[in-house]
Amino acid sequence: MSGFAIEFVSASKSYGQTEALRQLSLSIPPGEIFALVGPNGAGKTTAIGLLTGLLAPTSGSVRIAGHDLASEAEKAKSVLGFVPDRPFLWPRWTPVETLRYVGAVFRLSGQDLSSRIEREISSFDLEHVRNRRNETLSHGTRQRVALAQAFLHDPLVYLLDEPMVGLDPIAQRHLVRRLREKTAEGATVLLTTHQLLLAEEVGERAGVLVGGRLLACGSPDQLAADESTRGRLSEVFFSLAGVPDERDGRAFPDF
Amino acid sequence: MAATIVAAKNTARAGCRALVPETFRERASLAAMAFSGILFLSLETWGLEAFYRLASRILPELPGFRLEIFAANLLPAFFAGLAVLMTFGSLTTAVSLLFLSDEIPFLIPLPVRPGTIFRRQLGLSIAYSSSPALFLLAPLAGLLAIHSEHALLALAAFLASLFSVIILCGLAGALLSLGLVRLIPPDRARLVAGTFSALSLGAALVGARQTRPERLFDPVAAVELLQGLASEPPSTSSRNPLQLLALACARALTGDPGSLYPALGALGFALFLFLAAARGFAGVHLAAFRKSREEGTRRITSVREPRAARTLTRELFDAEVRNLARDAGTPAQIGSLLAVLILNVLNMRLLPVSDAAGKDLVFGLQTGLTLFLVSALCLRFTFPSVSTEGRTALLLRTFPVDPLRALAVRLAVHSGVAVFLAATLTLTSGFLLEVPAPALALSSYFVLLGGLTIPAIQLGMGALYPRFDAPNAIAAALGPGGFVAIGISMLLAIPTTALASREVLSLLESLIRRPLPHLTLSLLWGGGAILAAWTSLRLGLQARRTADLSLP
C-alpha cells in the first residue's frame, strides 16, 4: 500500500498509432480534490476510462486505494463513486429504484440503505421527482440522480467527469460543498472539467493534460510560482495548449 | 444476488407502471398495442383450433395414421427453423446488447464481476431474440395442453425441448457476435448481423415454400403427403439432436413419462453450457468491448473536399436519402425484400395456375399483398421518420425552412422507394403469370397510386403523432398514430384485391346479390386514397408548424 487514493504509474494508452495518454504518472493522496483540465482530445476521458476499468492501459498501471485495476478490479471499484459525462439511468425506473439497485450492488441493504437513499434524495433535492420515471426527468435532474448514486455508498474515491454540466448554480454550489465535506472526512476527488474557474477555486491541485501528456501539475500557488508555468490556471492552460493569451491570462477576451 | 433481485423487482414495478399509463397518449398507445396483440393471438388461436378440429375429424379416418409419428416427422423441421432464426436473431440482438448498450459503460465501473455483466447481457440477448417466437408459439403450447390426454407431460416435454433449442442457439448467436465484433466495429457489425438475420428468415421462408404446402389443398396429394408423414416412423438411432427432441415430444403425446428425461436433459445441458459460456467468455467479451471503444476513438473518416451547397431542395433531398440509407434497419429490410421477391417468383412458378380465372385470382391477391408490403415498410421507415429526429427536432424547428418543403422532399424519397418496390413486384408477377395487358394496367394503377398515397398517409400521421422521445423507430411506430396509419393503409390495400381481380369481384357480387360497378369503384378508391393522403399531410403539416415542442 502506497497510501495514495489514486495512482497512475507510467500509464500509457494507445489506439493503434495514436497515443492518447503518454507515460502518465500522477498520485493523489486521500482528502484532496484534484482537477484535471485540458482541451478536447487531451486524454481526460481516456484517463477516466483507465480508472473505471472501461479501458485497459497499454503499459503501466492504475491503482485506486492501493488496488490495481488489472488484478483487483472488484476491490478497486468497491470504493469508487463515478459520475460519467453522460449519465446512464434506466429509463423506466424511478430515481428511488435506481438508488436502491446501486445500493444493492455496493452490498447495502435494509434500514441502512433506506436511510442513505433518503439522505441523498434530500441532499440533491430529488424529493418531488423521487417516484417519476427517469425518462421524464430533465437533463439537470438526471445529473442530480447520477450524483446521488455516486454519493450513496460513501466511497473513498470520487471520479466526476464534467459534473457541473446541466446543474443550476444552486446545485453546483451544493455539490462543491458536499465534495468538501467528503474530502474533510478523508475521501478523494478527481474531477475533469472545462471550467477553469471551477478547477482553480475547487481544486486543491490541478493538472493540465495536453496531447496525452501531463504538462503541468500543482496547487494554484505552485503553478503561479513555478518558473516553467508562472501564472493563474487559465494562463497556464492557454499557454500549454498553444493558444496565445487574449489579455492578462483571462479566459475570455475583452470586447 | 441481492442486486439481481432488486433489479428484477424494479423491472417488474416498471412493467406494472407501464400497465397504468398516466397520459392520454400513453393510454391510447397501450390500448392500441393490447388490442393488436389480443387480436393477433385470438386469430391465431382460432385458426389453430379450427385446424385441430378439422384434422381430428379427418385424420383418424386415414388408414395407418399415427399422431405421434406425424409429430415426430414434422417437429425436426420446426426445431431446425427455430434454431436458424434464433441463432441469427440472437446474433443481431447480442451485438447491440453486448457492445452498443449504454448499460455496459454504466455497469463496468461498478464492483460487479465481468462474468456477471456478461451473463446478464447474454441472458437478455436470448430473452429478447426469443420473445417473438414465444409470442407466436404461446397459442400452440396452450392448445397442446388443452387437447392432450396428458396435458402437463406433453406441455413440459414441448417447453423443455423448445427452451433448450432457444438457449443453445441464442447462445451460439451471442458467441458469434464476439467474433464478428473482432472483425468489424459494433455499429457496422449490427448492420451485417441484421442482414444475415433477414436473409436467414428469407431462407427459412423460401425453404418452407419449397415444400409446396399448396399440395394440402389437393385431396389426393394431401392424403399421400399426410400418410407418408404419419406412417413411416423416424429412426430412433438418429444422432441428430433435433430429431431426438422431436421424438421425445412425440412420445410425450402418447403419455410416455420416460419422454420427459431427454427433453429435461437437453434443457439442463443448455443451461449448463449457458453458465459455462458466461463464465468462460466474460474476459473475451470485456476485451472485445474495450477494443470496440478504442476503435470508436481511433476511427478516422476520410476527409473530403467540402463542396459548394446546392439548392435547398437538393440538400434536403440528399439528407433524406442519407437518413434512409443509414437507418439501422435498411440492410435487414433489403434482405427481407429479396426473400419476398424470391418467394414471389417461386409462388408464380409453383402454383398450379394455367387458366385465365386462376391467373386473374392470383394476380388480384398479389396486388393486395404488394400494397400490404408497402404499408408495412412505410410503418417501419416513413411513419417514424419524424419521430426519429429526436432532439434534433428542436433545432430543425428553428431553421428557416418551410415545413411544407421539408415534408414534400421526405415524401418524394419515401414514395419513390415505395413505387419502385410496388412496380417491381407487380411487373414481375404480371410477366410470370402472363396476364393480359388491361389487367396489368389496372393493377399498376392501384399499386402506383397506393405507392404514392400510402407513404403520404404514414408521413402525415407520423408528423401529427410524433414521439420524439421514442428510443427507436419501432417504438415510435408502436403508438396510436402508427395504429391509425397502418389501419388507413390497410383499408386502402385490402379492396384492391377485389378491384384488381374480376374473379374476386364476381364472388363478392354473388355474395351480396347485386352488381358492383367496377370502374366507378376503382375511381372512388383512387379518389379516397388521394383524399386520405391530402388530409393526413395537411394535418401533419399543421402540427409541424404550430404544435408545441417540448422534450425532457
PDB file of C-alpha atoms in Angstrom, chain A:
ATOM      1  CA  MET A   1       0.000   0.000   0.000  1.00  0.00           C
ATOM      2  CA  SER A   2       1.468   3.312  -1.102  1.00  0.00           C
ATOM      3  CA  GLY A   3      -1.025   5.467   0.792  1.00  0.00           C
ATOM      4  CA  PHE A   4      -2.322   7.239  -2.286  1.00  0.00           C
ATOM      5  CA  ALA A   5      -6.013   7.154  -3.163  1.00  0.00           C
ATOM      6  CA  ILE A   6      -5.426   7.383  -6.924  1.00  0.00           C
ATOM      7  CA  GLU A   7      -2.237   6.451  -8.714  1.00  0.00           C
ATOM      8  CA  PHE A   8      -1.246   6.412 -12.359  1.00  0.00           C
ATOM      9  CA  VAL A   9       2.127   4.678 -12.665  1.00  0.00           C
ATOM     10  CA  SER A  10       3.646   5.438 -16.091  1.00  0.00           C
ATOM     11  CA  ALA A  11       0.251   4.677 -17.577  1.00  0.00           C
ATOM     12  CA  SER A  12       0.026   4.852 -21.359  1.00  0.00           C
ATOM     13  CA  LYS A  13      -2.819   4.175 -23.691  1.00  0.00           C
ATOM     14  CA  SER A  14      -2.524   3.863 -27.454  1.00  0.00           C
ATOM     15  CA  TYR A  15      -5.224   3.433 -30.053  1.00  0.00           C
ATOM     16  CA  GLY A  16      -3.279   1.955 -32.922  1.00  0.00           C
ATOM     17  CA  GLN A  17      -0.743   4.617 -33.877  1.00  0.00           C
ATOM     18  CA  THR A  18      -2.441   7.277 -31.781  1.00  0.00           C
ATOM     19  CA  GLU A  19      -1.062   7.790 -28.256  1.00  0.00           C
ATOM     20  CA  ALA A  20      -3.970   9.066 -26.207  1.00  0.00           C
ATOM     21  CA  LEU A  21      -2.091   9.027 -22.913  1.00  0.00           C
ATOM     22  CA  ARG A  22       1.693   9.046 -22.618  1.00  0.00           C
ATOM     23  CA  GLN A  23       3.504   7.781 -19.527  1.00  0.00           C
ATOM     24  CA  LEU A  24       1.109   9.444 -17.101  1.00  0.00           C
ATOM     25  CA  SER A  25       2.418   9.372 -13.536  1.00  0.00           C
ATOM     26  CA  LEU A  26       0.161  11.042 -11.025  1.00  0.00           C
ATOM     27  CA  SER A  27      -0.539  10.336  -7.354  1.00  0.00           C
ATOM     28  CA  ILE A  28      -3.436  11.877  -5.475  1.00  0.00           C
ATOM     29  CA  PRO A  29      -3.424  11.487  -1.682  1.00  0.00           C
ATOM     30  CA  PRO A  30      -6.557  10.937   0.429  1.00  0.00           C
ATOM     31  CA  GLY A  31      -8.512  14.061   1.293  1.00  0.00           C
ATOM     32  CA  GLU A  32      -7.628  16.021  -1.853  1.00  0.00           C
ATOM     33  CA  ILE A  33      -9.731  17.485  -4.649  1.00  0.00           C
ATOM     34  CA  PHE A  34      -7.760  17.249  -7.890  1.00  0.00           C
ATOM     35  CA  ALA A  35      -8.969  18.994 -11.040  1.00  0.00           C
ATOM     36  CA  LEU A  36      -7.850  17.644 -14.406  1.00  0.00           C
ATOM     37  CA  VAL A  37      -8.181  20.136 -17.240  1.00  0.00           C
ATOM     38  CA  GLY A  38      -7.205  20.037 -20.876  1.00  0.00           C
ATOM     39  CA  PRO A  39      -8.513  20.840 -24.345  1.00  0.00           C
ATOM     40  CA  ASN A  40     -10.796  18.406 -26.183  1.00  0.00           C
ATOM     41  CA  GLY A  41      -8.903  15.251 -27.131  1.00  0.00           C
ATOM     42  CA  ALA A  42      -6.203  15.826 -24.484  1.00  0.00           C
ATOM     43  CA  GLY A  43      -6.762  12.407 -22.885  1.00  0.00           C
ATOM     44  CA  LYS A  44      -9.014  13.244 -19.914  1.00  0.00           C
ATOM     45  CA  THR A  45     -11.705  10.725 -20.868  1.00  0.00           C
ATOM     46  CA  THR A  46      -9.016   8.119 -21.514  1.00  0.00           C
ATOM     47  CA  ALA A  47      -7.607   8.722 -18.014  1.00  0.00           C
ATOM     48  CA  ILE A  48     -11.093   8.322 -16.526  1.00  0.00           C
ATOM     49  CA  GLY A  49     -11.616   5.208 -18.678  1.00  0.00           C
ATOM     50  CA  LEU A  50      -8.478   3.641 -17.198  1.00  0.00           C
ATOM     51  CA  LEU A  51      -9.611   4.429 -13.638  1.00  0.00           C
ATOM     52  CA  THR A  52     -13.062   2.911 -14.156  1.00  0.00           C
ATOM     53  CA  GLY A  53     -11.937  -0.217 -15.989  1.00  0.00           C
ATOM     54  CA  LEU A  54     -13.660   0.811 -19.203  1.00  0.00           C
ATOM     55  CA  LEU A  55     -10.221   0.815 -20.831  1.00  0.00           C
ATOM     56  CA  ALA A  56      -7.071  -1.174 -20.096  1.00  0.00           C
ATOM     57  CA  PRO A  57      -3.675   0.580 -20.134  1.00  0.00           C
ATOM     58  CA  THR A  58      -1.328  -0.316 -22.988  1.00  0.00           C
ATOM     59  CA  SER A  59       1.521  -0.092 -20.471  1.00  0.00           C
ATOM     60  CA  GLY A  60       1.941   0.951 -16.852  1.00  0.00           C
ATOM     61  CA  SER A  61      -0.680   0.530 -14.175  1.00  0.00           C
ATOM     62  CA  VAL A  62      -3.529   2.300 -12.444  1.00  0.00           C
ATOM     63  CA  ARG A  63      -4.435   1.907  -8.759  1.00  0.00           C
ATOM     64  CA  ILE A  64      -7.326   3.019  -6.603  1.00  0.00           C
ATOM     65  CA  ALA A  65      -6.831   2.913  -2.812  1.00  0.00           C
ATOM     66  CA  GLY A  66      -3.836   0.671  -3.460  1.00  0.00           C
ATOM     67  CA  HIS A  67      -5.812  -1.839  -5.557  1.00  0.00           C
ATOM     68  CA  ASP A  68      -4.552  -2.418  -9.083  1.00  0.00           C
ATOM     69  CA  LEU A  69      -7.377  -2.093 -11.633  1.00  0.00           C
ATOM     70  CA  ALA A  70      -5.956  -5.020 -13.612  1.00  0.00           C
ATOM     71  CA  SER A  71      -5.656  -7.595 -10.814  1.00  0.00           C
ATOM     72  CA  GLU A  72      -8.069  -6.365  -8.131  1.00  0.00           C
ATOM     73  CA  ALA A  73     -10.718  -4.656 -10.180  1.00  0.00           C
ATOM     74  CA  GLU A  74     -13.643  -5.501  -7.919  1.00  0.00           C
ATOM     75  CA  LYS A  75     -11.896  -4.242  -4.760  1.00  0.00           C
ATOM     76  CA  ALA A  76     -10.835  -1.047  -6.525  1.00  0.00           C
ATOM     77  CA  LYS A  77     -14.349  -0.390  -7.845  1.00  0.00           C
ATOM     78  CA  SER A  78     -15.971  -1.058  -4.470  1.00  0.00           C
ATOM     79  CA  VAL A  79     -14.501   2.206  -3.133  1.00  0.00           C
ATOM     80  CA  LEU A  80     -15.328   4.205  -6.255  1.00  0.00           C
ATOM     81  CA  GLY A  81     -18.143   6.674  -6.862  1.00  0.00           C
ATOM     82  CA  PHE A  82     -18.330   7.556 -10.554  1.00  0.00           C
ATOM     83  CA  VAL A  83     -20.341  10.164 -12.458  1.00  0.00           C
ATOM     84  CA  PRO A  84     -19.835   9.900 -16.236  1.00  0.00           C
ATOM     85  CA  ASP A  85     -20.111  12.874 -18.575  1.00  0.00           C
ATOM     86  CA  ARG A  86     -23.381  11.483 -19.930  1.00  0.00           C
ATOM     87  CA  PRO A  87     -25.083   9.649 -17.071  1.00  0.00           C
ATOM     88  CA  PHE A  88     -26.965   6.460 -17.832  1.00  0.00           C
ATOM     89  CA  LEU A  89     -30.218   5.848 -15.960  1.00  0.00           C
ATOM     90  CA  TRP A  90     -32.647   3.032 -16.686  1.00  0.00           C
ATOM     91  CA  PRO A  91     -35.383   4.997 -18.448  1.00  0.00           C
ATOM     92  CA  ARG A  92     -38.398   3.248 -16.924  1.00  0.00           C
ATOM     93  CA  TRP A  93     -37.112   3.085 -13.363  1.00  0.00           C
ATOM     94  CA  THR A  94     -37.608   5.884 -10.836  1.00  0.00           C
ATOM     95  CA  PRO A  95     -34.756   7.687  -9.016  1.00  0.00           C
ATOM     96  CA  VAL A  96     -35.523   5.737  -5.826  1.00  0.00           C
ATOM     97  CA  GLU A  97     -35.435   2.409  -7.690  1.00  0.00           C
ATOM     98  CA  THR A  98     -32.164   3.401  -9.340  1.00  0.00           C
ATOM     99  CA  LEU A  99     -30.599   4.238  -5.977  1.00  0.00           C
ATOM    100  CA  ARG A 100     -31.876   1.003  -4.428  1.00  0.00           C
ATOM    101  CA  TYR A 101     -30.250  -1.009  -7.211  1.00  0.00           C
ATOM    102  CA  VAL A 102     -26.911   0.809  -6.986  1.00  0.00           C
ATOM    103  CA  GLY A 103     -27.003   0.407  -3.194  1.00  0.00           C
ATOM    104  CA  ALA A 104     -27.550  -3.344  -3.554  1.00  0.00           C
ATOM    105  CA  VAL A 105     -24.604  -3.567  -5.972  1.00  0.00           C
ATOM    106  CA  PHE A 106     -22.461  -1.975  -3.253  1.00  0.00           C
ATOM    107  CA  ARG A 107     -23.782  -4.550  -0.737  1.00  0.00           C
ATOM    108  CA  LEU A 108     -26.010  -2.101   1.136  1.00  0.00           C
ATOM    109  CA  SER A 109     -29.368  -3.277   2.424  1.00  0.00           C
ATOM    110  CA  GLY A 110     -32.175  -2.854   4.918  1.00  0.00           C
ATOM    111  CA  GLN A 111     -32.570   0.240   7.051  1.00  0.00           C
ATOM    112  CA  ASP A 112     -29.040   1.405   6.272  1.00  0.00           C
ATOM    113  CA  LEU A 113     -29.780   1.533   2.534  1.00  0.00           C
ATOM    114  CA  SER A 114     -33.173   3.192   3.068  1.00  0.00           C
ATOM    115  CA  SER A 115     -31.719   5.933   5.241  1.00  0.00           C
ATOM    116  CA  ARG A 116     -28.902   6.565   2.750  1.00  0.00           C
ATOM    117  CA  ILE A 117     -31.418   6.817  -0.091  1.00  0.00           C
ATOM    118  CA  GLU A 118     -33.460   9.353   1.890  1.00  0.00           C
ATOM    119  CA  ARG A 119     -30.269  11.275   2.678  1.00  0.00           C
ATOM    120  CA  GLU A 120     -29.261  11.581  -0.975  1.00  0.00           C
ATOM    121  CA  ILE A 121     -32.797  12.272  -2.200  1.00  0.00           C
ATOM    122  CA  SER A 122     -32.976  15.132   0.246  1.00  0.00           C
ATOM    123  CA  SER A 123     -29.413  16.321  -0.380  1.00  0.00           C
ATOM    124  CA  PHE A 124     -29.789  16.559  -4.160  1.00  0.00           C
ATOM    125  CA  ASP A 125     -33.324  17.945  -3.979  1.00  0.00           C
ATOM    126  CA  LEU A 126     -34.975  14.978  -5.679  1.00  0.00           C
ATOM    127  CA  GLU A 127     -37.971  14.732  -3.339  1.00  0.00           C
ATOM    128  CA  HIS A 128     -40.502  15.962  -5.916  1.00  0.00           C
ATOM    129  CA  VAL A 129     -39.296  13.545  -8.623  1.00  0.00           C
ATOM    130  CA  ARG A 130     -38.479  10.524  -6.471  1.00  0.00           C
ATOM    131  CA  ASN A 131     -41.276   8.415  -7.976  1.00  0.00           C
ATOM    132  CA  ARG A 132     -41.185   9.745 -11.516  1.00  0.00           C
ATOM    133  CA  ARG A 133     -39.718   7.717 -14.339  1.00  0.00           C
ATOM    134  CA  ASN A 134     -36.130   8.651 -15.185  1.00  0.00           C
ATOM    135  CA  GLU A 135     -37.073   9.107 -18.861  1.00  0.00           C
ATOM    136  CA  THR A 136     -39.317  12.043 -17.916  1.00  0.00           C
ATOM    137  CA  LEU A 137     -36.630  13.931 -15.962  1.00  0.00           C
ATOM    138  CA  SER A 138     -34.820  16.999 -17.264  1.00  0.00           C
ATOM    139  CA  HIS A 139     -31.110  16.833 -18.065  1.00  0.00           C
ATOM    140  CA  GLY A 140     -30.154  18.632 -14.843  1.00  0.00           C
ATOM    141  CA  THR A 141     -32.343  16.365 -12.700  1.00  0.00           C
ATOM    142  CA  ARG A 142     -30.854  13.269 -14.306  1.00  0.00           C
ATOM    143  CA  GLN A 143     -27.420  14.629 -13.460  1.00  0.00           C
ATOM    144  CA  ARG A 144     -28.527  15.069  -9.827  1.00  0.00           C
ATOM    145  CA  VAL A 145     -29.731  11.437  -9.738  1.00  0.00           C
ATOM    146  CA  ALA A 146     -26.353  10.341 -11.139  1.00  0.00           C
ATOM    147  CA  LEU A 147     -24.589  12.353  -8.411  1.00  0.00           C
ATOM    148  CA  ALA A 148     -26.861  10.879  -5.722  1.00  0.00           C
ATOM    149  CA  GLN A 149     -25.967   7.352  -6.802  1.00  0.00           C
ATOM    150  CA  ALA A 150     -22.249   8.197  -6.694  1.00  0.00           C
ATOM    151  CA  PHE A 151     -22.548   9.565  -3.126  1.00  0.00           C
ATOM    152  CA  LEU A 152     -24.881   6.799  -1.893  1.00  0.00           C
ATOM    153  CA  HIS A 153     -22.256   4.347  -0.607  1.00  0.00           C
ATOM    154  CA  ASP A 154     -19.855   6.986   0.793  1.00  0.00           C
ATOM    155  CA  PRO A 155     -16.983   5.989  -1.481  1.00  0.00           C
ATOM    156  CA  LEU A 156     -13.345   6.721  -0.711  1.00  0.00           C
ATOM    157  CA  VAL A 157     -12.717   7.971  -4.234  1.00  0.00           C
ATOM    158  CA  TYR A 158     -15.000  10.182  -6.350  1.00  0.00           C
ATOM    159  CA  LEU A 159     -14.460  10.326 -10.115  1.00  0.00           C
ATOM    160  CA  LEU A 160     -16.522  13.082 -11.661  1.00  0.00           C
ATOM    161  CA  ASP A 161     -16.389  13.629 -15.415  1.00  0.00           C
ATOM    162  CA  GLU A 162     -17.733  17.127 -16.160  1.00  0.00           C
ATOM    163  CA  PRO A 163     -20.023  17.021 -13.110  1.00  0.00           C
ATOM    164  CA  MET A 164     -21.405  20.562 -13.430  1.00  0.00           C
ATOM    165  CA  VAL A 165     -22.958  20.070 -16.882  1.00  0.00           C
ATOM    166  CA  GLY A 166     -26.692  20.703 -16.640  1.00  0.00           C
ATOM    167  CA  LEU A 167     -26.622  21.753 -12.962  1.00  0.00           C
ATOM    168  CA  ASP A 168     -28.031  25.103 -11.901  1.00  0.00           C
ATOM    169  CA  PRO A 169     -25.804  27.404  -9.760  1.00  0.00           C
ATOM    170  CA  ILE A 170     -27.548  26.265  -6.566  1.00  0.00           C
ATOM    171  CA  ALA A 171     -26.894  22.613  -7.320  1.00  0.00           C
ATOM    172  CA  GLN A 172     -23.307  23.427  -8.380  1.00  0.00           C
ATOM    173  CA  ARG A 173     -22.639  25.178  -5.089  1.00  0.00           C
ATOM    174  CA  HIS A 174     -24.241  22.319  -3.168  1.00  0.00           C
ATOM    175  CA  LEU A 175     -22.113  19.771  -4.996  1.00  0.00           C
ATOM    176  CA  VAL A 176     -18.918  21.652  -4.157  1.00  0.00           C
ATOM    177  CA  ARG A 177     -19.997  21.813  -0.506  1.00  0.00           C
ATOM    178  CA  ARG A 178     -20.664  18.062  -0.420  1.00  0.00           C
ATOM    179  CA  LEU A 179     -17.313  17.337  -2.049  1.00  0.00           C
ATOM    180  CA  ARG A 180     -15.509  19.498   0.502  1.00  0.00           C
ATOM    181  CA  GLU A 181     -17.320  17.728   3.344  1.00  0.00           C
ATOM    182  CA  LYS A 182     -16.307  14.376   1.924  1.00  0.00           C
ATOM    183  CA  THR A 183     -12.665  15.319   1.461  1.00  0.00           C
ATOM    184  CA  ALA A 184     -12.630  16.653   5.032  1.00  0.00           C
ATOM    185  CA  GLU A 185     -13.672  13.131   6.052  1.00  0.00           C
ATOM    186  CA  GLY A 186     -10.764  11.668   4.054  1.00  0.00           C
ATOM    187  CA  ALA A 187     -12.308  10.971   0.662  1.00  0.00           C
ATOM    188  CA  THR A 188     -10.529  11.896  -2.576  1.00  0.00           C
ATOM    189  CA  VAL A 189     -12.000  13.622  -5.614  1.00  0.00           C
ATOM    190  CA  LEU A 190     -10.744  13.626  -9.181  1.00  0.00           C
ATOM    191  CA  LEU A 191     -12.830  15.824 -11.435  1.00  0.00           C
ATOM    192  CA  THR A 192     -12.387  16.703 -15.061  1.00  0.00           C
ATOM    193  CA  THR A 193     -13.782  19.991 -16.252  1.00  0.00           C
ATOM    194  CA  HIS A 194     -13.569  22.631 -18.938  1.00  0.00           C
ATOM    195  CA  GLN A 195     -14.488  25.305 -16.378  1.00  0.00           C
ATOM    196  CA  LEU A 196     -11.093  26.724 -15.466  1.00  0.00           C
ATOM    197  CA  LEU A 197     -12.513  28.913 -12.711  1.00  0.00           C
ATOM    198  CA  LEU A 198     -14.113  25.886 -11.088  1.00  0.00           C
ATOM    199  CA  ALA A 199     -10.856  23.950 -11.290  1.00  0.00           C
ATOM    200  CA  GLU A 200      -8.975  26.882  -9.800  1.00  0.00           C
ATOM    201  CA  GLU A 201     -11.417  27.529  -6.952  1.00  0.00           C
ATOM    202  CA  VAL A 202     -12.348  23.976  -6.007  1.00  0.00           C
ATOM    203  CA  GLY A 203      -9.224  22.011  -6.828  1.00  0.00           C
ATOM    204  CA  GLU A 204      -6.524  21.894  -4.195  1.00  0.00           C
ATOM    205  CA  ARG A 205      -4.296  20.789  -7.033  1.00  0.00           C
ATOM    206  CA  ALA A 206      -4.836  20.893 -10.767  1.00  0.00           C
ATOM    207  CA  GLY A 207      -3.230  19.154 -13.694  1.00  0.00           C
ATOM    208  CA  VAL A 208      -3.131  20.309 -17.312  1.00  0.00           C
ATOM    209  CA  LEU A 209      -3.261  17.459 -19.801  1.00  0.00           C
ATOM    210  CA  VAL A 210      -2.345  18.295 -23.405  1.00  0.00           C
ATOM    211  CA  GLY A 211      -1.833  15.741 -26.183  1.00  0.00           C
ATOM    212  CA  GLY A 212      -1.847  12.861 -23.691  1.00  0.00           C
ATOM    213  CA  ARG A 213       0.910  14.395 -21.514  1.00  0.00           C
ATOM    214  CA  LEU A 214       0.539  15.944 -18.078  1.00  0.00           C
ATOM    215  CA  LEU A 215       2.358  19.201 -18.786  1.00  0.00           C
ATOM    216  CA  ALA A 216       1.670  20.977 -15.501  1.00  0.00           C
ATOM    217  CA  CYS A 217       0.561  19.847 -12.069  1.00  0.00           C
ATOM    218  CA  GLY A 218       0.315  21.532  -8.694  1.00  0.00           C
ATOM    219  CA  SER A 219      -1.666  23.801  -6.414  1.00  0.00           C
ATOM    220  CA  PRO A 220      -2.655  27.232  -7.738  1.00  0.00           C
ATOM    221  CA  ASP A 221       0.176  28.742  -5.681  1.00  0.00           C
ATOM    222  CA  GLN A 222       2.691  26.230  -7.013  1.00  0.00           C
ATOM    223  CA  LEU A 223       1.607  26.851 -10.600  1.00  0.00           C
ATOM    224  CA  ALA A 224       1.937  30.593 -10.069  1.00  0.00           C
ATOM    225  CA  ALA A 225       5.400  30.259  -8.538  1.00  0.00           C
ATOM    226  CA  ASP A 226       6.797  27.663 -10.953  1.00  0.00           C
ATOM    227  CA  GLU A 227       9.340  29.066 -13.416  1.00  0.00           C
ATOM    228  CA  SER A 228       8.004  26.971 -16.289  1.00  0.00           C
ATOM    229  CA  THR A 229       4.349  27.820 -15.801  1.00  0.00           C
ATOM    230  CA  ARG A 230       4.134  31.004 -13.728  1.00  0.00           C
ATOM    231  CA  GLY A 231       0.546  32.220 -13.716  1.00  0.00           C
ATOM    232  CA  ARG A 232      -3.066  31.504 -12.956  1.00  0.00           C
ATOM    233  CA  LEU A 233      -4.517  28.223 -14.169  1.00  0.00           C
ATOM    234  CA  SER A 234      -6.206  29.879 -17.140  1.00  0.00           C
ATOM    235  CA  GLU A 235      -2.881  31.459 -18.224  1.00  0.00           C
ATOM    236  CA  VAL A 236      -1.100  28.147 -17.816  1.00  0.00           C
ATOM    237  CA  PHE A 237      -3.841  26.344 -19.728  1.00  0.00           C
ATOM    238  CA  PHE A 238      -3.856  28.655 -22.758  1.00  0.00           C
ATOM    239  CA  SER A 239      -0.082  28.791 -22.799  1.00  0.00           C
ATOM    240  CA  LEU A 240       0.329  24.994 -22.718  1.00  0.00           C
ATOM    241  CA  ALA A 241      -2.487  24.461 -25.188  1.00  0.00           C
ATOM    242  CA  GLY A 242      -0.590  26.660 -27.640  1.00  0.00           C
ATOM    243  CA  VAL A 243      -3.233  29.388 -27.715  1.00  0.00           C
ATOM    244  CA  PRO A 244      -1.951  32.937 -27.331  1.00  0.00           C
ATOM    245  CA  ASP A 245      -3.203  34.876 -24.315  1.00  0.00           C
ATOM    246  CA  GLU A 246      -6.027  37.266 -25.042  1.00  0.00           C
ATOM    247  CA  ARG A 247      -5.330  39.605 -22.164  1.00  0.00           C
ATOM    248  CA  ASP A 248      -3.703  39.033 -18.826  1.00  0.00           C
ATOM    249  CA  GLY A 249      -4.477  35.374 -18.885  1.00  0.00           C
ATOM    250  CA  ARG A 250      -8.231  35.914 -18.791  1.00  0.00           C
ATOM    251  CA  ALA A 251     -10.326  33.120 -20.150  1.00  0.00           C
ATOM    252  CA  PHE A 252     -12.343  35.407 -22.391  1.00  0.00           C
ATOM    253  CA  PRO A 253     -11.254  38.378 -24.489  1.00  0.00           C
ATOM    254  CA  ASP A 254     -12.262  41.917 -23.638  1.00  0.00           C
ATOM    255  CA  PHE A 255     -14.756  43.237 -26.154  1.00  0.00           C
TER     256      PHE A 255
END
